[in-house]
Short mmCIF file of C-alpha atoms in Angstrom, two decimals:
data_model
loop_
_atom_site.label_atom_id
_atom_site.label_comp_id
_atom_site.label_asym_id
_atom_site.label_seq_id
_atom_site.Cartn_x
_atom_site.Cartn_y
_atom_site.Cartn_z
CA MET A 15 44.55 -32.62 -54.73
CA ASP A 16 47.71 -31.82 -52.66
CA LEU A 17 49.81 -34.91 -51.48
CA ALA A 18 49.17 -33.73 -47.47
CA ARG A 19 45.89 -33.52 -47.76
CA LEU A 20 45.20 -36.67 -49.81
CA THR A 21 47.66 -37.97 -47.50
CA ASP A 22 45.04 -36.75 -44.20
CA ARG A 23 41.93 -37.94 -45.51
CA VAL A 24 43.51 -41.30 -46.43
CA ARG A 25 44.28 -41.93 -43.71
CA GLY A 26 40.82 -40.09 -42.00
CA ALA A 27 39.24 -42.85 -44.19
CA LEU A 28 40.68 -46.21 -42.32
CA LEU A 29 41.10 -44.73 -39.04
CA GLY A 30 37.62 -43.18 -39.02
CA GLY A 31 36.61 -46.34 -40.38
CA ALA A 32 38.13 -48.34 -37.22
CA LEU A 33 36.71 -45.78 -35.62
CA GLY A 34 32.93 -46.38 -36.12
CA ASP A 35 33.88 -50.23 -35.50
CA ALA A 36 34.92 -49.42 -32.02
CA LEU A 37 32.38 -47.21 -31.36
CA GLY A 38 29.58 -49.66 -32.24
CA TRP A 39 30.72 -52.58 -31.12
CA PRO A 40 29.71 -52.94 -27.60
CA ILE A 41 26.24 -52.42 -28.74
CA GLU A 42 25.81 -54.34 -31.75
CA PHE A 43 22.64 -56.34 -31.28
CA GLN A 44 21.43 -54.66 -28.48
CA ARG A 45 18.05 -53.15 -29.02
CA LEU A 46 18.13 -48.93 -28.82
CA ASP A 47 15.61 -49.01 -25.67
CA ARG A 48 18.36 -51.57 -24.17
CA ILE A 49 21.43 -49.27 -25.08
CA ARG A 50 19.86 -46.42 -23.46
CA ILE A 51 19.19 -47.93 -20.63
CA GLU A 52 22.73 -48.57 -20.47
CA TYR A 53 24.28 -44.92 -21.21
CA GLY A 54 21.45 -43.18 -20.95
CA PRO A 55 19.50 -41.39 -23.51
CA ASP A 56 21.62 -40.46 -26.21
CA GLY A 57 23.53 -43.72 -26.23
CA LEU A 58 26.61 -44.63 -26.20
CA THR A 59 28.58 -41.24 -26.95
CA ASP A 60 31.58 -42.09 -26.29
CA LEU A 61 34.29 -44.26 -27.54
CA ALA A 62 35.96 -44.22 -23.83
CA ASP A 63 32.40 -45.18 -22.01
CA ALA A 64 32.15 -48.44 -24.57
CA GLY A 65 34.02 -50.64 -22.46
CA ARG A 66 36.17 -52.26 -24.99
CA GLY A 67 39.26 -50.76 -25.20
CA GLY A 68 38.73 -49.71 -28.68
CA GLN A 69 38.96 -53.05 -29.83
CA VAL A 70 37.73 -53.88 -33.45
CA THR A 71 35.95 -56.25 -35.37
CA ASP A 72 35.85 -58.37 -39.04
CA ASP A 73 34.76 -55.27 -39.65
CA THR A 74 38.26 -53.63 -39.86
CA GLN A 75 39.94 -56.89 -40.63
CA MET A 76 38.26 -57.23 -43.48
CA THR A 77 39.05 -53.47 -44.41
CA LEU A 78 42.85 -54.02 -44.08
CA PHE A 79 43.11 -57.24 -46.31
CA THR A 80 41.45 -56.17 -48.56
CA ALA A 81 44.17 -53.19 -49.24
CA GLU A 82 46.42 -55.28 -48.35
CA GLY A 83 45.11 -57.62 -51.45
CA LEU A 84 45.02 -54.27 -53.78
CA LEU A 85 48.71 -53.89 -52.81
CA ARG A 86 49.19 -57.30 -53.03
CA GLY A 87 48.38 -57.26 -57.41
CA GLY A 88 44.40 -55.99 -57.59
CA THR A 89 42.76 -59.12 -59.07
CA PRO A 90 40.34 -60.99 -57.98
CA GLU A 91 41.84 -63.49 -57.75
CA ASP A 92 44.48 -61.72 -55.52
CA LEU A 93 41.78 -60.35 -53.34
CA HIS A 94 40.50 -63.94 -52.62
CA ALA A 95 43.87 -65.09 -51.16
CA ALA A 96 44.01 -61.97 -48.77
CA TYR A 97 40.50 -63.15 -47.97
CA ARG A 98 41.72 -66.27 -47.31
CA ARG A 99 44.78 -64.81 -45.40
CA TRP A 100 41.91 -63.08 -43.54
CA PHE A 101 39.91 -66.10 -42.64
CA ALA A 102 43.35 -68.12 -41.25
CA THR A 103 43.10 -65.34 -38.96
CA GLN A 104 40.12 -66.43 -37.80
CA ARG A 105 41.10 -70.29 -37.08
CA LEU A 106 44.43 -69.65 -35.38
CA PRO A 107 45.21 -67.74 -32.02
CA GLY A 108 48.40 -66.06 -33.76
CA PRO A 109 50.93 -65.08 -36.33
CA VAL A 110 53.27 -68.25 -37.06
CA ARG A 111 56.26 -68.15 -37.69
CA ASN A 112 57.04 -66.87 -40.68
CA PRO A 113 53.42 -65.48 -41.96
CA ASP A 114 51.95 -64.82 -44.96
CA GLY A 115 53.10 -61.05 -45.05
CA TRP A 116 53.53 -58.16 -42.94
CA LEU A 117 49.85 -57.56 -42.30
CA SER A 118 49.38 -61.88 -41.33
CA GLY A 119 52.05 -61.24 -38.71
CA HIS A 120 49.58 -59.08 -36.70
CA PRO A 121 48.47 -60.63 -33.30
CA PHE A 122 45.25 -58.32 -32.83
CA LEU A 123 44.05 -58.95 -36.37
CA TYR A 124 43.98 -62.60 -34.63
CA ALA A 125 40.63 -61.88 -32.36
CA SER A 126 37.38 -63.27 -34.19
CA ARG A 127 34.88 -61.16 -33.14
CA ALA A 128 31.51 -62.09 -34.77
CA PRO A 129 32.28 -62.16 -38.36
CA GLY A 130 29.41 -62.79 -41.05
CA ASN A 131 28.30 -66.40 -42.14
CA ALA A 132 28.62 -65.40 -46.36
CA CYS A 133 32.29 -63.55 -45.37
CA THR A 134 33.58 -66.80 -44.11
CA SER A 135 31.83 -69.53 -46.17
CA GLY A 136 32.16 -67.14 -49.47
CA VAL A 137 36.15 -67.42 -49.21
CA ALA A 138 36.29 -71.16 -47.46
CA GLN A 139 35.38 -71.54 -51.32
CA SER A 140 38.05 -71.87 -54.12
CA TYR A 141 38.38 -68.30 -57.13
CA ARG A 142 35.29 -68.54 -58.68
CA PRO A 143 34.97 -65.54 -61.69
CA ALA A 144 32.09 -63.02 -60.58
CA ALA A 145 28.89 -62.71 -63.13
CA ALA A 146 27.91 -60.37 -65.23
CA PHE A 147 26.33 -57.27 -63.21
CA GLY A 148 23.20 -58.02 -62.33
CA ALA A 149 22.94 -61.59 -62.83
CA ASP A 150 23.34 -63.59 -59.40
CA GLY A 151 26.73 -63.53 -58.52
CA PRO A 152 28.65 -67.65 -58.44
CA VAL A 153 29.19 -67.46 -54.71
CA ASN A 154 25.93 -67.15 -52.32
CA PRO A 155 23.63 -66.10 -54.77
CA HIS A 156 21.09 -65.23 -52.11
CA SER A 157 23.26 -62.82 -49.65
CA LYS A 158 23.23 -59.65 -49.81
CA GLY A 159 24.70 -58.71 -45.87
CA CYS A 160 26.53 -55.48 -45.35
CA GLY A 161 29.55 -58.13 -45.28
CA THR A 162 30.28 -56.71 -48.89
CA VAL A 163 29.91 -52.17 -48.06
CA MET A 164 31.74 -52.91 -45.25
CA ARG A 165 35.16 -53.75 -46.98
CA SER A 166 35.38 -51.48 -49.98
CA ALA A 167 36.42 -47.83 -49.04
CA PRO A 168 40.03 -48.82 -49.91
CA PHE A 169 38.88 -49.08 -53.61
CA GLY A 170 38.18 -45.66 -53.15
CA LEU A 171 41.54 -44.81 -52.14
CA ILE A 172 44.38 -46.36 -54.12
CA GLY A 173 43.87 -43.49 -56.48
CA LEU A 174 40.93 -45.30 -59.32
CA ALA A 175 38.95 -43.32 -61.21
CA PRO A 176 35.27 -43.07 -59.62
CA ALA A 177 33.55 -45.73 -62.28
CA GLU A 178 37.03 -48.34 -61.88
CA ALA A 179 36.59 -48.48 -58.14
CA PHE A 180 32.84 -48.81 -58.55
CA ARG A 181 33.76 -51.65 -61.07
CA GLN A 182 36.33 -53.29 -58.72
CA ALA A 183 34.60 -53.18 -55.69
CA ALA A 184 31.37 -54.86 -57.11
CA VAL A 185 33.64 -57.84 -58.29
CA ALA A 186 35.75 -58.30 -55.26
CA ALA A 187 32.39 -58.32 -52.82
CA GLN A 188 31.06 -61.07 -55.90
CA LEU A 189 33.93 -62.95 -54.05
CA THR A 190 31.41 -63.83 -50.99
CA HIS A 191 28.19 -62.30 -51.99
CA GLY A 192 26.30 -63.16 -54.89
CA HIS A 193 23.22 -60.92 -54.36
CA PRO A 194 22.90 -57.67 -57.31
CA THR A 195 21.91 -55.53 -54.59
CA GLY A 196 25.10 -56.77 -52.11
CA TYR A 197 28.11 -56.27 -54.36
CA LEU A 198 26.71 -52.81 -56.66
CA ALA A 199 26.30 -51.16 -53.07
CA ALA A 200 29.83 -52.29 -52.43
CA GLY A 201 30.57 -50.46 -55.72
CA ALA A 202 28.38 -47.61 -54.71
CA PHE A 203 30.48 -47.37 -51.25
CA ALA A 204 33.48 -47.75 -52.73
CA GLU A 205 33.04 -44.28 -55.92
CA LEU A 206 31.22 -42.43 -52.99
CA ILE A 207 34.69 -42.59 -51.16
CA ALA A 208 36.52 -42.13 -53.98
CA ARG A 209 35.01 -39.16 -54.86
CA VAL A 210 34.80 -37.61 -52.16
CA THR A 211 38.42 -38.77 -51.12
CA ALA A 212 39.31 -36.35 -54.67
CA GLY A 213 37.16 -33.31 -52.56
CA ALA A 214 34.01 -33.97 -54.38
CA PRO A 215 30.85 -32.63 -51.66
CA LEU A 216 29.46 -35.56 -50.25
CA ARG A 217 25.81 -34.18 -52.10
CA ALA A 218 27.11 -33.69 -55.59
CA ALA A 219 29.28 -37.46 -54.87
CA LEU A 220 26.64 -38.62 -53.80
CA ASP A 221 24.30 -37.35 -56.81
CA ALA A 222 27.43 -38.87 -58.48
CA VAL A 223 26.73 -42.66 -57.68
CA LEU A 224 22.67 -42.49 -58.11
CA VAL A 225 22.97 -41.64 -61.15
CA ARG A 226 25.10 -44.40 -62.01
CA LEU A 227 22.68 -46.74 -59.44
CA ASP A 228 20.09 -45.58 -61.59
CA ALA A 229 21.93 -47.45 -64.99
CA GLU A 230 22.60 -50.81 -63.57
CA PRO A 231 19.07 -52.04 -63.80
CA ALA A 232 19.78 -54.12 -60.59
CA GLY A 233 20.67 -51.26 -58.97
CA LEU A 234 17.65 -49.96 -57.88
CA GLU A 235 17.47 -50.99 -54.13
CA THR A 236 20.51 -49.04 -53.18
CA ALA A 237 19.41 -45.90 -54.78
CA HIS A 238 16.75 -46.44 -53.08
CA ALA A 239 18.20 -47.10 -49.49
CA LEU A 240 20.43 -43.32 -50.22
CA ARG A 241 17.42 -41.15 -51.74
CA ARG A 242 15.36 -42.36 -48.91
CA ALA A 243 18.61 -41.42 -46.37
CA VAL A 244 19.04 -38.41 -48.34
CA ARG A 245 15.13 -37.99 -47.53
CA THR A 246 15.56 -38.49 -44.37
CA ALA A 247 18.31 -35.89 -43.11
CA GLU A 248 16.71 -33.09 -45.64
CA THR A 249 13.05 -33.32 -43.59
CA GLU A 250 13.80 -34.79 -39.57
CA PRO A 251 15.91 -34.04 -36.82
CA ALA A 252 18.96 -36.09 -36.43
CA SER A 253 17.53 -38.71 -33.64
CA ALA A 254 17.87 -42.41 -33.40
CA GLU A 255 14.23 -43.14 -34.12
CA ALA A 256 15.58 -41.49 -38.08
CA VAL A 257 18.11 -44.17 -38.01
CA GLU A 258 15.69 -46.78 -37.69
CA ARG A 259 14.04 -45.56 -41.10
CA VAL A 260 16.45 -45.70 -42.65
CA GLY A 261 17.79 -48.72 -41.91
CA LEU A 262 18.82 -51.61 -39.33
CA GLY A 263 22.60 -52.34 -41.49
CA TRP A 264 22.04 -56.13 -41.61
CA ILE A 265 21.58 -55.83 -45.42
CA ALA A 266 24.38 -54.12 -47.67
CA GLU A 267 22.39 -51.16 -49.16
CA GLU A 268 20.97 -50.54 -45.58
CA CYS A 269 24.30 -50.32 -44.33
CA LEU A 270 25.29 -48.05 -46.61
CA ALA A 271 22.42 -45.68 -46.11
CA VAL A 272 22.45 -45.52 -42.46
CA ALA A 273 25.61 -44.56 -42.87
CA VAL A 274 25.10 -41.84 -45.54
CA TYR A 275 22.11 -40.65 -43.64
CA ALA A 276 24.24 -40.25 -40.21
CA ALA A 277 27.33 -38.11 -42.62
CA LEU A 278 24.61 -35.96 -43.55
CA ALA A 279 23.01 -35.75 -40.65
CA GLY A 280 25.80 -35.57 -38.08
CA ALA A 281 27.09 -31.49 -37.41
CA ASP A 282 30.68 -33.00 -37.59
CA ALA A 283 32.56 -36.39 -37.69
CA ARG A 284 32.58 -37.36 -34.00
CA ALA A 285 28.16 -36.51 -33.86
CA ALA A 286 27.80 -38.62 -37.68
CA LEU A 287 29.83 -41.79 -35.46
CA VAL A 288 27.76 -41.87 -32.89
CA LEU A 289 23.84 -41.35 -34.42
CA SER A 290 26.05 -44.27 -37.32
CA VAL A 291 26.01 -46.20 -33.99
CA ASN A 292 23.37 -45.78 -31.56
CA HIS A 293 19.97 -48.48 -32.56
CA SER A 294 18.98 -51.85 -32.91
CA GLY A 295 20.72 -53.08 -36.05
CA ASP A 296 24.41 -53.80 -36.81
CA SER A 297 25.73 -51.71 -34.96
CA ASP A 298 29.84 -51.23 -35.91
CA SER A 299 29.33 -52.42 -39.84
CA THR A 300 27.16 -48.95 -40.14
CA GLY A 301 29.60 -47.69 -37.50
CA ALA A 302 32.64 -48.79 -39.37
CA VAL A 303 30.84 -47.44 -42.92
CA CYS A 304 30.13 -43.94 -41.41
CA GLY A 305 33.73 -43.83 -40.51
CA ASN A 306 35.03 -44.61 -43.49
CA LEU A 307 32.93 -41.58 -45.39
CA VAL A 308 33.33 -39.07 -42.74
CA GLY A 309 37.03 -39.88 -42.18
CA ALA A 310 37.63 -39.51 -46.31
CA LEU A 311 35.19 -36.69 -46.10
CA TYR A 312 37.00 -34.40 -43.43
CA GLY A 313 40.15 -36.21 -42.93
CA LEU A 314 42.47 -37.75 -40.29
CA ALA A 315 42.35 -34.11 -38.23
CA GLY A 316 38.89 -33.98 -38.29
CA LEU A 317 38.45 -36.85 -36.25
CA PRO A 318 38.05 -37.12 -32.22
CA ALA A 319 41.71 -36.93 -31.09
CA ASP A 320 40.80 -38.72 -27.70
CA TRP A 321 39.15 -41.86 -30.01
CA CYS A 322 41.15 -41.63 -31.94
CA ALA A 323 44.24 -42.87 -29.76
CA LEU A 324 42.05 -45.54 -27.84
CA VAL A 325 41.81 -47.97 -30.90
CA GLU A 326 43.25 -50.68 -31.76
CA GLY A 327 45.67 -51.11 -34.32
CA ARG A 328 45.89 -48.06 -34.68
CA GLU A 329 49.79 -47.82 -36.05
CA THR A 330 48.91 -50.65 -38.47
CA THR A 331 45.47 -48.85 -39.53
CA LEU A 332 48.02 -45.61 -40.26
CA GLN A 333 50.35 -47.72 -42.02
CA VAL A 334 48.29 -49.17 -44.77
CA ALA A 335 46.59 -46.26 -45.34
CA ASP A 336 49.74 -44.60 -46.11
CA ASP A 337 51.19 -47.16 -48.00
CA LEU A 338 47.59 -47.00 -50.53
CA VAL A 339 48.95 -43.29 -50.64
CA ALA A 340 52.40 -44.46 -51.91
CA PHE A 341 50.40 -47.43 -54.06
CA ALA A 342 48.80 -44.29 -55.89
CA HIS A 343 51.90 -42.18 -56.61
CA GLY A 344 53.47 -44.97 -58.46
CA ASP A 345 55.67 -45.57 -55.57
CA ARG A 346 55.53 -49.65 -55.71
CA ALA A 347 59.00 -50.07 -54.50
CA ALA A 348 59.07 -48.69 -50.44
CA LEU A 349 55.73 -51.39 -50.75
CA ALA A 350 57.85 -54.02 -51.73
CA ASP A 351 59.02 -55.97 -48.23
CA ARG A 352 55.23 -56.16 -47.17
CA TYR A 353 53.32 -56.52 -50.00
CA PRO A 354 55.07 -59.69 -51.89
CA LEU A 355 53.40 -59.42 -54.80
CA PRO A 356 51.94 -63.24 -56.50
CA GLY A 357 55.13 -65.66 -57.36
CA ALA A 358 58.11 -63.73 -55.33
CA PRO A 359 59.67 -64.75 -52.25
CA LEU A 360 58.80 -63.97 -48.68
CA PRO A 361 61.30 -62.10 -46.42
CA ALA A 362 62.90 -64.27 -43.85
CA ALA A 363 61.13 -63.40 -40.63
CA PRO A 364 63.98 -61.94 -38.35
CA ALA A 365 65.11 -64.67 -35.29
CA PRO A 366 64.68 -65.29 -33.27
CA ALA A 367 61.34 -64.56 -32.81
CA PRO A 368 58.19 -63.20 -33.70
CA VAL A 369 57.80 -61.36 -36.67
CA LEU A 370 56.56 -58.25 -35.25
CA ALA A 371 56.40 -56.68 -31.81
CA PRO A 372 52.07 -57.26 -30.93
CA GLU A 373 50.09 -53.86 -30.27
CA PRO A 374 48.76 -54.87 -26.85
CA ALA A 375 44.75 -55.97 -26.91
CA PRO A 376 42.39 -55.71 -24.10
CA ALA A 377 40.95 -59.14 -23.70
CA PRO A 378 37.23 -59.32 -24.76
CA THR A 379 34.50 -58.32 -22.71
CA PRO A 380 31.54 -61.57 -22.66
CA ARG A 381 28.82 -59.84 -24.42
CA ARG A 382 25.65 -58.98 -21.35
CA ALA A 383 23.54 -61.64 -20.96
CA SER A 384 20.70 -59.12 -20.73
CA ALA A 385 21.00 -58.49 -24.23
CA PRO A 386 19.38 -61.18 -25.83
CA ALA A 387 20.48 -61.98 -29.62
CA PRO A 388 17.52 -60.09 -32.02
CA THR A 389 16.99 -62.18 -34.75
CA ASP A 390 15.88 -60.98 -38.11
CA PRO A 391 13.08 -60.69 -40.23
CA GLY A 392 13.21 -64.25 -41.08
CA GLY A 393 13.61 -65.23 -37.31
CA ARG A 394 16.89 -66.51 -38.14
CA THR A 395 19.79 -65.52 -34.66
CA ARG A 396 21.75 -62.99 -36.00
CA PHE A 397 25.10 -63.00 -32.66
CA ARG A 398 27.35 -64.67 -34.95
CA GLN A 399 25.32 -65.57 -37.94
CA ARG A 400 25.40 -61.66 -39.98
CA ASP A 401 26.43 -62.34 -43.82
#
């Protein structure tokens, strides 16, 4: 694939994820009937109608910090350090004067919008090496929330072979989620992104991922979820009800399956994104994962341009995409200032003030009182307690 086409796909994958995140965020935690009452029988179909100015959430934030961890060394320890930098953005009002790296200097990343419990509790712990695949991981061993999948697209965008993208994403997912389904679903998504970005048709890429999952004894839940998504897309008209038969996205394998279903059933990127968020579940995460996938499939040129113009932090997201492409082509020298390697001195901050001009971000819109926080099947409140 020529460089221009590859760049378009990598840019599409990252900005597409932000699009889906921004589209799903206003209706996350709302039931489908409430969404239809508020936005009409087709649900929320236009980012301009979302009322939050294209805001992104922890899904986009953690994806960008995953990319940063890969660009600043790429080891599991480097990814852990990157996620710790993300965790700092959730506790501080804005960038410090000399932030640890270029990405941490962007004010829009300091918004805290319902980050998942397993992600925050996991990165708060010291680094612990991953377990062998199939065993419970050392951190949050019973958690398989979608926080593993929603941040893992960059492993498929940095030029790794599909099998290596799978391995590295699954290892890094164990930094926060130890359930084998949770981390293997992240690996499956990274491999899927790697194959689609390289030009494979979506169904062919899925078939290859399913072969790998079938070979993993702990991969069966994710394989079953993906096969359910394919079967539903092939046998039923596209609808929100069909999405909910595939899953609600709270757990990793269902989040991936909903995204795959929407990408298969939607006629284009816009239709897929609308399908991926209009349901009673974790709408911003399913939207983000679907956006990563359709962005890699259709490229930036295939995404709705009017929506792209609204996305918070879009220039930063596109710069990170370009940096991933440069890194994949061996151009490390151009990235040294933005992504210092461990032990390298940080670039001095310009005086007298802030390191970067802030990208304007609209004031957060309170969640509507008419949409009570739903509970999962175990009765636990889901608002601000996602995994």
